[in-house]
């Protein structure tokens, strides 16, 4: 499973194109969106059309807390499109003073969108 990550909004299309072009019978690629992108919902639809297997989010590098209100519509769109969501969780050397996806916030996010895979 290959899990690329868009660390800037401008990267999501390029990264997802790369994932699509390199996907084969051996490697399973997820796509990536950046939560601050102006066209995040269009890119989620495109990820589905490309046949990528889900999305990868990295709260540390994308600067959001996993249960933040701005993320809920994104999670709901993933549910609608049947796209599993994978999160980087735990301590990351990039942000050692704050954990963006600790277990208690993962539970809060899940309670807000319990249908999310």
PDB file of N, CA and C in Angstrom, residues 7-10 12 33-40 61-64 68 70-71 74:
ATOM      1  N   UNK A   7       1.377  17.929   1.119  1.00  0.00           N
ATOM      2  CA  UNK A   7       1.694  18.814   2.241  1.00  0.00           C
ATOM      3  C   UNK A   7       1.310  20.259   1.959  1.00  0.00           C
ATOM      4  N   UNK A   8       0.954  20.558   0.701  1.00  0.00           N
ATOM      5  CA  UNK A   8       0.466  21.881   0.305  1.00  0.00           C
ATOM      6  C   UNK A   8      -0.727  21.673  -0.624  1.00  0.00           C
ATOM      7  N   UNK A   9      -1.693  22.584  -0.620  1.00  0.00           N
ATOM      8  CA  UNK A   9      -2.842  22.439  -1.521  1.00  0.00           C
ATOM      9  C   UNK A   9      -2.452  22.260  -2.984  1.00  0.00           C
ATOM     10  N   UNK A  10      -1.394  22.925  -3.402  1.00  0.00           N
ATOM     11  CA  UNK A  10      -0.978  22.861  -4.808  1.00  0.00           C
ATOM     12  C   UNK A  10      -0.448  21.489  -5.214  1.00  0.00           C
ATOM     13  N   UNK A  12      -1.871  18.393  -4.409  1.00  0.00           N
ATOM     14  CA  UNK A  12      -2.795  17.259  -4.425  1.00  0.00           C
ATOM     15  C   UNK A  12      -3.038  16.685  -5.824  1.00  0.00           C
ATOM     16  N   UNK A  33      -5.615  14.496  -0.388  1.00  0.00           N
ATOM     17  CA  UNK A  33      -6.151  15.850  -0.570  1.00  0.00           C
ATOM     18  C   UNK A  33      -5.506  16.715   0.500  1.00  0.00           C
ATOM     19  N   UNK A  34      -5.519  18.006   0.268  1.00  0.00           N
ATOM     20  CA  UNK A  34      -5.093  18.927   1.319  1.00  0.00           C
ATOM     21  C   UNK A  34      -6.347  19.655   1.794  1.00  0.00           C
ATOM     22  N   UNK A  35      -6.637  19.603   3.091  1.00  0.00           N
ATOM     23  CA  UNK A  35      -7.869  20.202   3.611  1.00  0.00           C
ATOM     24  C   UNK A  35      -8.058  21.677   3.287  1.00  0.00           C
ATOM     25  N   UNK A  36      -6.983  22.404   3.029  1.00  0.00           N
ATOM     26  CA  UNK A  36      -7.086  23.835   2.744  1.00  0.00           C
ATOM     27  C   UNK A  36      -7.201  24.147   1.254  1.00  0.00           C
ATOM     28  N   UNK A  37      -7.295  23.121   0.439  1.00  0.00           N
ATOM     29  CA  UNK A  37      -7.431  23.331  -1.002  1.00  0.00           C
ATOM     30  C   UNK A  37      -8.818  23.880  -1.334  1.00  0.00           C
ATOM     31  N   UNK A  38      -8.865  24.795  -2.311  1.00  0.00           N
ATOM     32  CA  UNK A  38     -10.150  25.364  -2.740  1.00  0.00           C
ATOM     33  C   UNK A  38     -11.025  24.337  -3.448  1.00  0.00           C
ATOM     34  N   UNK A  39     -10.410  23.313  -4.024  1.00  0.00           N
ATOM     35  CA  UNK A  39     -11.186  22.326  -4.773  1.00  0.00           C
ATOM     36  C   UNK A  39     -11.098  20.926  -4.156  1.00  0.00           C
ATOM     37  N   UNK A  40     -11.091  20.869  -2.834  1.00  0.00           N
ATOM     38  CA  UNK A  40     -10.933  19.603  -2.131  1.00  0.00           C
ATOM     39  C   UNK A  40     -12.035  18.601  -2.508  1.00  0.00           C
ATOM     40  N   UNK A  61       1.499  17.437   9.086  1.00  0.00           N
ATOM     41  CA  UNK A  61       2.040  18.151   7.922  1.00  0.00           C
ATOM     42  C   UNK A  61       0.993  19.006   7.224  1.00  0.00           C
ATOM     43  N   UNK A  62      -0.292  18.705   7.458  1.00  0.00           N
ATOM     44  CA  UNK A  62      -1.364  19.475   6.829  1.00  0.00           C
ATOM     45  C   UNK A  62      -1.999  20.455   7.810  1.00  0.00           C
ATOM     46  N   UNK A  63      -1.486  20.505   9.027  1.00  0.00           N
ATOM     47  CA  UNK A  63      -1.842  21.496  10.042  1.00  0.00           C
ATOM     48  C   UNK A  63      -3.333  21.537  10.381  1.00  0.00           C
ATOM     49  N   UNK A  64      -3.851  20.397  10.848  1.00  0.00           N
ATOM     50  CA  UNK A  64      -5.217  20.370  11.363  1.00  0.00           C
ATOM     51  C   UNK A  64      -5.303  19.353  12.494  1.00  0.00           C
ATOM     52  N   UNK A  68     -11.393  18.558  14.022  1.00  0.00           N
ATOM     53  CA  UNK A  68     -11.744  19.941  13.683  1.00  0.00           C
ATOM     54  C   UNK A  68     -13.014  20.008  12.832  1.00  0.00           C
ATOM     55  N   UNK A  70     -13.768  21.903  10.370  1.00  0.00           N
ATOM     56  CA  UNK A  70     -13.553  22.032   8.922  1.00  0.00           C
ATOM     57  C   UNK A  70     -13.344  20.672   8.252  1.00  0.00           C
ATOM     58  N   UNK A  71     -13.003  19.646   9.034  1.00  0.00           N
ATOM     59  CA  UNK A  71     -12.747  18.324   8.462  1.00  0.00           C
ATOM     60  C   UNK A  71     -14.016  17.500   8.271  1.00  0.00           C
ATOM     61  N   UNK A  74     -15.396  17.047   4.792  1.00  0.00           N
ATOM     62  CA  UNK A  74     -14.469  16.219   4.009  1.00  0.00           C
ATOM     63  C   UNK A  74     -14.694  14.757   4.341  1.00  0.00           C
TER      64      UNK A  74
END
